[in-house]
Amino acid sequence: MRGAKSAKWVVGAIVVAMAATACGGSDSKDSGGKGAVFRLGITEPKSIDPVNAQESEGTLVARQLFVGLYDVNVDGTLNAKLAESAKPNDAGDEWTFQIKKDTKFSNGEAVNAEAFIRGWTRVTAKASASDVAYHMNGIAGYKELNGGSSDKFSGLTAEGDYTLKVKLSAPDFEFDKKTAHPAFSPVPKVAGAGDNKSFNDAPIGNGPFKMSGSWEHNKKITLVRNDDYGLAKAKLDKVELSILNPANGVTLEYKGFESGQFDWARMPVPQMPGAKAKYDPQGQWLKADVSGVNYISPFNESGPMKSADARKAISYAIDRAEIAKGVFQGLQEPATALLPPSFKDVYKADVCTSCVKQDKGKAKEYAEKAGLKPGDTLDFGYNTGAGHEEWVQAVAKQVEDVLGLKVKLNGLPFKEALARQQDKGTIGIWRQAWTADYPTADNFFSPLLSTSGINPDANGKALGDNRGRYSNPKFDELLVKARQTKDAAERAKIYNEAEKLAIDEDQGVIPTWKRTQYRLVNSKKFSNIKLDFFEDPNLAEIGVK
Amino acid sequence: MGKYVIRRIGQMVIVLFGATLILFACLFVLPGDPVGSLGGDKARDPAVVEQLRERYGLDKPLAVQYGNYVTNLVKGDLGEDYTQRRQVTEVLGPKLGNTAKLAVAAILIDVVLGVLAGLVAALFRYSFWDVLVTLLTTLAIGFPSFVIGMILQSQFAVNLGWFPLISDGSFNSMIMPAFTLAIIDAALVARLMRGTMLEVLRADYVKTAIAKGLPRRTVLLKHVMRNSIIPVVTYIGISFGGLLGGALITEAIFNWDGMGYALVTAIQQGNNPIIVGVVTYGVAVFVLLNLLVDLLYAVLDPRIRLS
């Protein structure tokens, strides 16, 4: 009798196991021969709906599904999409956009001025609690809508079907550039409120691609060409985005490219030299200087980095070229300005004099002026797990060797690192990086260096992106002046002046490396593969060989 | 028996609350704003942070937060995650299923490989097969599982292309991660099986059974196997719980969308509702499995009484 019972257990266990494992067994694979399918790996986005699309993965998808007034070319210039014209008034606080007629969403709804107002209102509404709402904060009525005291965006009006009027709360002659962010996409009526789950997972847009099915969380997002797209149609039939886990995603992308599963891949930094040797000769290696910068943020308010001389001493002590060659194996290049070179109109190399070349003599001279003595302690913070350890140690070693300081490395997990950076009492230096949201110099200077970018709360915690708390009223004035300047060349000059002041004279932050990106691309099967301004593949323009 | 089960389930509830309470307290003590850091490198708009704190009740004291959590937990509601703002049950449901699939597959491989190898080694003690099993199990135990995983991956997925590199939940893509998970445990099961078998083989009742003239097959199946398997069942029960809770590295290597992967991501992001959710599920599963193992004892050995 006992035997019979235990046999039942065994049989039961096997049945359970079969039931649990069998369901995935018959998955049919796409043959791949039917059309041009471009495959790549991403990590799970926070959102693919423009209402909250923010990090690179989410905006990559959102920008395939939606097209707004403008896109950005690789060189940072604006690329008009649905905007036929954009005119500011003389004061620069009111913009009139003419919208291209007769384009539609993939469900047939018209894309008109109302669709834009709907989209921008949806992002800003309080109930959406959107992380990207702040991109709208220059528009009149933002506070009321975001704060919940209104459900209309008072600054937005439609004049006729295809004219959008935008009233700003302060002059901004670069407002048109900001609308390149996916948050400024138009949405159809079916989008509903910001937390409309079915739309969030399968947005209906007006872009070069549309969703094929819903977002399969942690597994896959499939896009197919939108044949009703109102502008130049995509050549790819389908884009398959496999969702990889963040712990191992880059390695999987690289292995996936090697095994032929992906047509586009990032790679782990240590593998880069090997990958370059193998894939560069085959034309499958892509290098691009992108719109970001790596820098060190000194805490300007208190502690050893309080004086500009002290900050210059640190900057002169760093041998950027040596670290670029050694630690980064020549794959990164020193930055000598805060703006990246892709901001063609404004960029000037060598703005940061102390960044151009290591100068031990000058470093010591400035240290002495600042009262930095050998043996003094310098805290150097960074977030762990993101591959910064090696270069941070190299910088620390150089600073120790040149100035005799004791550099104390504080590696912290991201959440704790952020808390420490925001803390009022924090001193020393911190590693930072910044990537552009839109192609305006203001998008670097204002959050990173303006006094309003500190954005302290009641306890003095810096909630903004100006973590080093650099503040100079003259710099703030220059930014306001630039925003109010209509002429682009004139504006560029003011930005140059501002950058010179903050980065060279005051050394408010210490630029370290430009942001250079590398990708492996399947150029055997596809043509015209590029890295776009937002560091994503230019899916809508990729050709098929 | 019924009473025993009820008492055990009561204990389980207490353990569950204890575990979540400790976790809640820990998460509260950690520095950093639970929602403020979710914006990545760029600062999160303070207005949004305020909106989210209100939405998730983070502006309330810990005791109130925990009270709300428990009230909702009883209703089967684990709350909403901080990044995608989806229900935790909806996020973790498929992951629990995926991890269970993988764990069951791994356990099956464990049992088949481990028990067979142990059996052969014990029955043919000091033979070539015994030496081979000892050698292979030593090797398997010596290798960390992530090394095994990466070797399997680069050989069978990248070089030979037999299995998909990126797991998609299909049967084919489960084989490599299941083997990776199983191999070390299978080696331990083999060792355990061999040891207890040898002991049982020397026991008086086995000698008696043989002396009575029972067929060798009957002796092996009814007496030897049955009595040797109890420690193995205990071990497998425990390791199954471990597999469900902690296949972190294997899931990451093979991109298996399970609980381990969810936990790693959630910890990186500071996504507390997911962390608490994974632990809640983990504790529940672990306690249930322990109960199951204890019940299984009584089936395997009638002398063990549950009361």
CSV table of C-alpha atoms in Angstrom, one decimal, chain A residues 145-496:
chain,number,residue,atom,x,y,z
A,145,LEU,CA,-2.0,71.9,-14.6
A,146,ASN,CA,0.9,70.1,-12.9
A,147,GLY,CA,-0.2,71.2,-9.5
A,148,GLY,CA,-3.7,70.0,-10.0
A,149,SER,CA,-5.6,73.2,-9.8
A,150,SER,CA,-6.5,73.1,-13.5
A,151,ASP,CA,-7.1,70.4,-16.1
A,152,LYS,CA,-6.4,72.7,-19.0
A,153,PHE,CA,-3.0,73.9,-20.3
A,154,SER,CA,-3.7,77.7,-20.4
A,155,GLY,CA,-0.7,78.4,-22.6
A,156,LEU,CA,-1.7,76.2,-25.5
A,157,THR,CA,-4.3,77.2,-28.0
A,158,ALA,CA,-5.3,75.8,-31.4
A,159,GLU,CA,-6.1,78.4,-34.1
A,160,GLY,CA,-7.8,76.5,-36.8
A,161,ASP,CA,-7.0,72.8,-37.2
A,162,TYR,CA,-3.3,73.1,-38.0
A,163,THR,CA,-2.0,76.1,-36.1
A,164,LEU,CA,-0.6,75.7,-32.6
A,165,LYS,CA,0.0,78.8,-30.4
A,166,VAL,CA,2.3,78.4,-27.4
A,167,LYS,CA,2.5,81.1,-24.8
A,168,LEU,CA,5.6,80.8,-22.6
A,169,SER,CA,6.0,82.1,-19.1
A,170,ALA,CA,9.4,83.6,-19.9
A,171,PRO,CA,11.1,84.4,-23.3
A,172,ASP,CA,12.9,81.5,-24.9
A,173,PHE,CA,14.1,81.7,-28.4
A,174,GLU,CA,15.1,78.1,-28.4
A,175,PHE,CA,11.7,76.6,-27.4
A,176,ASP,CA,11.4,75.0,-30.8
A,177,LYS,CA,14.4,72.8,-30.1
A,178,LYS,CA,12.9,71.5,-26.9
A,179,THR,CA,9.9,70.1,-28.8
A,180,ALA,CA,12.2,67.4,-30.2
A,181,HIS,CA,11.8,65.5,-26.9
A,182,PRO,CA,9.2,62.7,-27.2
A,183,ALA,CA,7.2,64.2,-24.4
A,184,PHE,CA,6.1,66.8,-27.0
A,185,SER,CA,4.5,64.1,-29.2
A,186,PRO,CA,0.8,64.4,-30.3
A,187,VAL,CA,-1.4,61.6,-29.1
A,188,PRO,CA,-4.8,60.3,-30.4
A,189,LYS,CA,-8.1,60.5,-28.5
A,190,VAL,CA,-7.8,56.9,-27.5
A,191,ALA,CA,-4.7,57.7,-25.4
A,192,GLY,CA,-7.0,58.8,-22.6
A,193,ALA,CA,-5.4,59.7,-19.3
A,194,GLY,CA,-1.7,59.2,-18.5
A,195,ASP,CA,-2.3,56.0,-16.6
A,196,ASN,CA,-4.3,54.3,-19.4
A,197,LYS,CA,-2.6,50.8,-19.1
A,198,SER,CA,-3.7,49.4,-22.4
A,199,PHE,CA,-2.5,52.5,-24.2
A,200,ASN,CA,0.7,52.5,-22.1
A,201,ASP,CA,1.5,49.0,-23.2
A,202,ALA,CA,0.5,49.4,-26.9
A,203,PRO,CA,0.6,53.0,-27.8
A,204,ILE,CA,-1.1,54.1,-31.1
A,205,GLY,CA,1.0,56.7,-32.7
A,206,ASN,CA,1.9,58.5,-35.9
A,207,GLY,CA,5.5,57.5,-36.3
A,208,PRO,CA,7.5,55.5,-38.9
A,209,PHE,CA,6.7,52.3,-37.0
A,210,LYS,CA,3.7,50.9,-35.1
A,211,MET,CA,3.4,48.3,-32.5
A,212,SER,CA,2.9,44.7,-33.5
A,213,GLY,CA,0.9,43.4,-30.5
A,214,SER,CA,1.5,44.7,-27.0
A,215,TRP,CA,4.7,45.2,-25.1
A,216,GLU,CA,5.7,41.8,-23.8
A,217,HIS,CA,7.3,42.9,-20.5
A,218,ASN,CA,10.8,41.7,-20.0
A,219,LYS,CA,10.7,39.8,-23.2
A,220,LYS,CA,10.1,41.6,-26.4
A,221,ILE,CA,8.7,44.6,-28.2
A,222,THR,CA,8.0,44.2,-31.9
A,223,LEU,CA,7.5,47.1,-34.2
A,224,VAL,CA,6.4,46.9,-37.8
A,225,ARG,CA,6.5,49.6,-40.5
A,226,ASN,CA,3.7,52.1,-40.5
A,227,ASP,CA,2.6,52.2,-44.1
A,228,ASP,CA,0.4,55.2,-43.4
A,229,TYR,CA,3.2,57.2,-42.1
A,230,GLY,CA,2.9,60.8,-43.3
A,231,LEU,CA,6.6,61.4,-44.0
A,232,ALA,CA,9.4,59.4,-45.7
A,233,LYS,CA,8.5,55.8,-45.0
A,234,ALA,CA,10.8,53.3,-43.2
A,235,LYS,CA,12.6,50.6,-45.3
A,236,LEU,CA,12.7,48.0,-42.6
A,237,ASP,CA,9.6,45.7,-42.3
A,238,LYS,CA,10.1,44.9,-38.7
A,239,VAL,CA,12.2,45.8,-35.7
A,240,GLU,CA,12.5,43.2,-32.9
A,241,LEU,CA,13.7,44.5,-29.6
A,242,SER,CA,14.6,41.7,-27.2
A,243,ILE,CA,14.5,42.9,-23.6
A,244,LEU,CA,17.6,41.9,-21.7
A,245,ASN,CA,18.3,42.1,-18.0
A,246,PRO,CA,20.4,45.0,-16.9
A,247,ALA,CA,22.8,42.9,-14.9
A,248,ASN,CA,24.1,41.2,-18.0
A,249,GLY,CA,22.5,43.0,-20.9
A,250,VAL,CA,25.6,44.4,-22.6
A,251,THR,CA,27.3,41.0,-22.5
A,252,LEU,CA,24.2,39.4,-24.0
A,253,GLU,CA,24.1,42.0,-26.7
A,254,TYR,CA,27.7,41.4,-27.7
A,255,LYS,CA,27.3,37.6,-27.6
A,256,GLY,CA,24.0,37.9,-29.5
A,257,PHE,CA,25.8,39.9,-32.2
A,258,GLU,CA,28.5,37.3,-32.4
A,259,SER,CA,26.0,34.5,-32.7
A,260,GLY,CA,24.0,36.3,-35.3
A,261,GLN,CA,20.9,37.0,-33.2
A,262,PHE,CA,21.3,40.8,-33.2
A,263,ASP,CA,22.1,43.3,-35.9
A,264,TRP,CA,23.2,46.0,-33.5
A,265,ALA,CA,25.0,45.7,-30.2
A,266,ARG,CA,26.9,47.4,-27.5
A,267,MET,CA,29.7,45.6,-25.9
A,268,PRO,CA,31.4,45.3,-22.5
A,269,VAL,CA,34.3,47.8,-22.2
A,270,PRO,CA,37.0,45.1,-21.7
A,271,GLN,CA,35.9,43.4,-24.9
A,272,MET,CA,36.1,46.5,-27.0
A,273,PRO,CA,39.7,46.4,-28.2
A,274,GLY,CA,39.1,42.7,-29.3
A,275,ALA,CA,35.8,43.5,-30.9
A,276,LYS,CA,37.3,46.5,-32.8
A,277,ALA,CA,40.2,44.3,-34.2
A,278,LYS,CA,37.7,41.8,-35.4
A,279,TYR,CA,34.8,43.9,-36.7
A,280,ASP,CA,36.4,47.1,-37.8
A,281,PRO,CA,38.1,45.6,-40.9
A,282,GLN,CA,34.7,44.1,-41.8
A,283,GLY,CA,33.1,47.5,-41.7
A,284,GLN,CA,30.9,46.5,-38.8
A,285,TRP,CA,32.3,48.8,-36.2
A,286,LEU,CA,30.6,52.1,-35.6
A,287,LYS,CA,32.1,55.0,-33.7
A,288,ALA,CA,30.2,58.2,-32.8
A,289,ASP,CA,30.9,61.2,-30.7
A,290,VAL,CA,27.6,61.8,-29.0
A,291,SER,CA,26.0,64.6,-27.2
A,292,GLY,CA,27.2,64.0,-23.7
A,293,VAL,CA,30.1,64.7,-21.4
A,294,ASN,CA,31.8,63.1,-18.4
A,295,TYR,CA,32.9,65.4,-15.7
A,296,ILE,CA,33.9,65.8,-12.1
A,297,SER,CA,31.7,67.9,-9.9
A,298,PRO,CA,33.6,69.6,-7.1
A,299,PHE,CA,31.5,70.8,-4.2
A,300,ASN,CA,31.8,74.6,-4.5
A,301,GLU,CA,30.0,75.6,-1.4
A,302,SER,CA,32.2,74.3,1.4
A,303,GLY,CA,35.2,72.1,2.0
A,304,PRO,CA,38.5,71.9,0.2
A,305,MET,CA,36.9,72.7,-3.2
A,306,LYS,CA,35.5,76.0,-2.1
A,307,SER,CA,37.9,78.1,-4.1
A,308,ALA,CA,38.4,78.2,-7.9
A,309,ASP,CA,42.1,77.8,-7.4
A,310,ALA,CA,41.6,74.5,-5.6
A,311,ARG,CA,39.4,73.3,-8.4
A,312,LYS,CA,41.9,74.3,-11.0
A,313,ALA,CA,44.6,72.5,-9.0
A,314,ILE,CA,42.7,69.3,-9.3
A,315,SER,CA,42.0,69.8,-13.0
A,316,TYR,CA,45.6,70.5,-13.8
A,317,ALA,CA,46.7,67.5,-11.9
A,318,ILE,CA,44.7,65.1,-14.0
A,319,ASP,CA,46.4,63.6,-17.1
A,320,ARG,CA,43.4,63.0,-19.2
A,321,ALA,CA,45.4,61.8,-22.2
A,322,GLU,CA,47.2,59.2,-20.2
A,323,ILE,CA,43.9,57.8,-18.7
A,324,ALA,CA,42.2,57.9,-22.2
A,325,LYS,CA,45.1,55.9,-23.6
A,326,GLY,CA,45.6,53.5,-20.6
A,327,VAL,CA,42.3,52.8,-18.9
A,328,PHE,CA,40.1,53.5,-21.9
A,329,GLN,CA,42.4,51.9,-24.4
A,330,GLY,CA,42.1,54.9,-26.7
A,331,LEU,CA,38.3,54.5,-26.9
A,332,GLN,CA,37.6,57.8,-25.0
A,333,GLU,CA,39.0,61.2,-25.7
A,334,PRO,CA,39.7,64.0,-23.2
A,335,ALA,CA,37.1,66.8,-23.0
A,336,THR,CA,38.3,70.4,-23.0
A,337,ALA,CA,34.8,72.0,-22.8
A,338,LEU,CA,31.6,71.1,-21.1
A,339,LEU,CA,29.6,71.2,-24.3
A,340,PRO,CA,30.1,68.3,-26.6
A,341,PRO,CA,31.4,69.0,-30.2
A,342,SER,CA,28.0,67.9,-31.7
A,343,PHE,CA,26.7,71.3,-30.6
A,344,LYS,CA,28.3,72.7,-33.7
A,345,ASP,CA,27.0,76.3,-33.4
A,346,VAL,CA,28.2,76.9,-29.9
A,347,TYR,CA,31.0,74.4,-29.3
A,348,LYS,CA,34.5,75.8,-28.7
A,349,ALA,CA,37.4,73.4,-28.0
A,350,ASP,CA,39.8,74.2,-25.1
A,351,VAL,CA,37.4,76.5,-23.2
A,352,CYS,CA,38.7,74.8,-20.1
A,353,THR,CA,42.4,75.8,-20.1
A,354,SER,CA,43.2,73.4,-17.2
A,355,CYS,CA,41.8,70.5,-19.2
A,356,VAL,CA,44.0,70.8,-22.2
A,357,LYS,CA,47.2,69.2,-20.8
A,358,GLN,CA,48.3,68.0,-17.4
A,359,ASP,CA,50.5,70.6,-15.8
A,360,LYS,CA,52.1,69.5,-12.5
A,361,GLY,CA,53.7,72.9,-11.9
A,362,LYS,CA,50.5,74.8,-12.3
A,363,ALA,CA,48.6,72.3,-10.3
A,364,LYS,CA,51.0,72.8,-7.4
A,365,GLU,CA,50.9,76.5,-7.8
A,366,TYR,CA,47.1,76.7,-7.6
A,367,ALA,CA,47.0,74.2,-4.7
A,368,GLU,CA,49.3,76.5,-2.8
A,369,LYS,CA,47.2,79.5,-3.6
A,370,ALA,CA,44.2,77.6,-2.4
A,371,GLY,CA,45.8,76.4,0.8
A,372,LEU,CA,45.6,72.8,-0.2
A,373,LYS,CA,48.5,71.1,1.6
A,374,PRO,CA,50.0,67.7,1.0
A,375,GLY,CA,48.4,65.2,3.4
A,376,ASP,CA,45.0,67.0,3.2
A,377,THR,CA,42.1,64.7,2.5
A,378,LEU,CA,40.0,64.9,-0.6
A,379,ASP,CA,36.8,62.9,-0.8
A,380,PHE,CA,36.1,61.4,-4.2
A,381,GLY,CA,32.6,59.9,-4.6
A,382,TYR,CA,31.2,57.7,-7.4
A,383,ASN,CA,28.4,55.2,-7.9
A,384,THR,CA,29.5,51.6,-8.0
A,385,GLY,CA,28.5,48.9,-10.5
A,386,ALA,CA,28.6,51.2,-13.5
A,387,GLY,CA,32.2,50.6,-14.6
A,388,HIS,CA,33.7,53.8,-13.1
A,389,GLU,CA,36.0,52.1,-10.7
A,390,GLU,CA,39.1,52.0,-12.9
A,391,TRP,CA,39.3,55.5,-14.1
A,392,VAL,CA,38.3,56.9,-10.7
A,393,GLN,CA,41.2,55.1,-9.2
A,394,ALA,CA,43.5,56.4,-11.9
A,395,VAL,CA,42.4,60.0,-11.3
A,396,ALA,CA,42.8,59.6,-7.6
A,397,LYS,CA,46.3,58.2,-8.1
A,398,GLN,CA,47.3,61.2,-10.2
A,399,VAL,CA,45.9,63.7,-7.8
A,400,GLU,CA,47.8,62.0,-5.0
A,401,ASP,CA,51.1,61.9,-6.9
A,402,VAL,CA,51.0,65.4,-8.1
A,403,LEU,CA,49.5,67.2,-5.1
A,404,GLY,CA,50.3,64.8,-2.3
A,405,LEU,CA,46.6,64.9,-1.2
A,406,LYS,CA,45.1,61.8,0.4
A,407,VAL,CA,42.2,60.9,-1.9
A,408,LYS,CA,39.5,59.0,-0.1
A,409,LEU,CA,37.4,57.0,-2.6
A,410,ASN,CA,33.7,56.7,-1.7
A,411,GLY,CA,32.0,54.1,-3.9
A,412,LEU,CA,28.3,53.8,-3.1
A,413,PRO,CA,25.3,52.1,-4.7
A,414,PHE,CA,23.4,54.6,-6.9
A,415,LYS,CA,20.6,55.4,-4.5
A,416,GLU,CA,22.9,56.1,-1.7
A,417,ALA,CA,25.3,58.0,-3.9
A,418,LEU,CA,22.5,60.3,-5.0
A,419,ALA,CA,21.5,60.9,-1.4
A,420,ARG,CA,25.1,61.8,-0.5
A,421,GLN,CA,25.4,64.2,-3.5
A,422,GLN,CA,22.3,66.0,-2.5
A,423,ASP,CA,23.3,66.3,1.1
A,424,LYS,CA,24.2,69.8,2.2
A,425,GLY,CA,27.3,68.8,4.1
A,426,THR,CA,29.0,66.8,1.4
A,427,ILE,CA,32.4,68.0,0.4
A,428,GLY,CA,35.2,67.0,-2.1
A,429,ILE,CA,34.5,65.9,-5.7
A,430,TRP,CA,32.1,63.5,-7.4
A,431,ARG,CA,32.0,61.8,-10.8
A,432,GLN,CA,29.1,62.9,-13.0
A,433,ALA,CA,27.9,62.5,-16.6
A,434,TRP,CA,25.3,64.4,-18.6
A,435,THR,CA,23.6,63.7,-21.9
A,436,ALA,CA,21.5,66.2,-23.9
A,437,ASP,CA,17.7,66.1,-23.8
A,438,TYR,CA,17.6,68.6,-26.7
A,439,PRO,CA,20.2,70.3,-28.8
A,440,THR,CA,20.5,73.5,-26.9
A,441,ALA,CA,23.5,74.7,-25.0
A,442,ASP,CA,21.1,75.8,-22.3
A,443,ASN,CA,20.3,72.1,-21.7
A,444,PHE,CA,23.8,71.8,-20.3
A,445,PHE,CA,24.4,75.1,-18.7
A,446,SER,CA,21.1,75.7,-17.0
A,447,PRO,CA,20.7,72.4,-15.1
A,448,LEU,CA,24.4,71.8,-14.4
A,449,LEU,CA,25.7,75.3,-13.5
A,450,SER,CA,22.9,77.8,-12.9
A,451,THR,CA,21.9,78.8,-9.4
A,452,SER,CA,18.3,77.6,-10.1
A,453,GLY,CA,19.8,74.2,-11.0
A,454,ILE,CA,20.8,73.7,-7.4
A,455,ASN,CA,17.1,73.7,-6.4
A,456,PRO,CA,17.5,73.2,-2.7
A,457,ASP,CA,14.7,72.1,-0.4
A,458,ALA,CA,14.1,73.4,3.1
A,459,ASN,CA,16.9,71.4,4.6
A,460,GLY,CA,19.4,72.5,2.0
A,461,LYS,CA,19.3,69.2,0.0
A,462,ALA,CA,20.2,70.0,-3.6
A,463,LEU,CA,17.3,68.5,-5.6
A,464,GLY,CA,18.4,69.7,-9.0
A,465,ASP,CA,21.2,68.6,-11.3
A,466,ASN,CA,23.7,71.3,-10.1
A,467,ARG,CA,25.0,68.9,-7.4
A,468,GLY,CA,28.2,70.8,-7.0
A,469,ARG,CA,26.2,73.9,-6.1
A,470,TYR,CA,28.2,76.2,-8.4
A,471,SER,CA,26.6,79.7,-8.3
A,472,ASN,CA,27.6,82.9,-10.0
A,473,PRO,CA,25.0,85.6,-10.6
A,474,LYS,CA,26.8,86.9,-13.6
A,475,PHE,CA,26.6,83.4,-15.2
A,476,ASP,CA,22.8,83.3,-14.4
A,477,GLU,CA,22.4,86.7,-16.1
A,478,LEU,CA,24.1,85.5,-19.2
A,479,LEU,CA,21.8,82.5,-19.5
A,480,VAL,CA,18.7,84.7,-19.2
A,481,LYS,CA,20.2,87.0,-21.8
A,482,ALA,CA,20.9,84.2,-24.2
A,483,ARG,CA,17.4,82.9,-24.0
A,484,GLN,CA,16.1,86.3,-24.8
A,485,THR,CA,18.4,86.8,-27.8
A,486,LYS,CA,16.7,86.1,-31.1
A,487,ASP,CA,19.7,86.0,-33.3
A,488,ALA,CA,21.3,82.5,-33.2
A,489,ALA,CA,24.9,83.7,-33.8
A,490,GLU,CA,24.6,86.4,-31.2
A,491,ARG,CA,23.1,83.8,-28.8
A,492,ALA,CA,26.0,81.5,-29.4
A,493,LYS,CA,28.5,84.2,-28.5
A,494,ILE,CA,26.7,84.8,-25.1
A,495,TYR,CA,26.8,81.0,-24.4
A,496,ASN,CA,30.5,81.0,-25.2
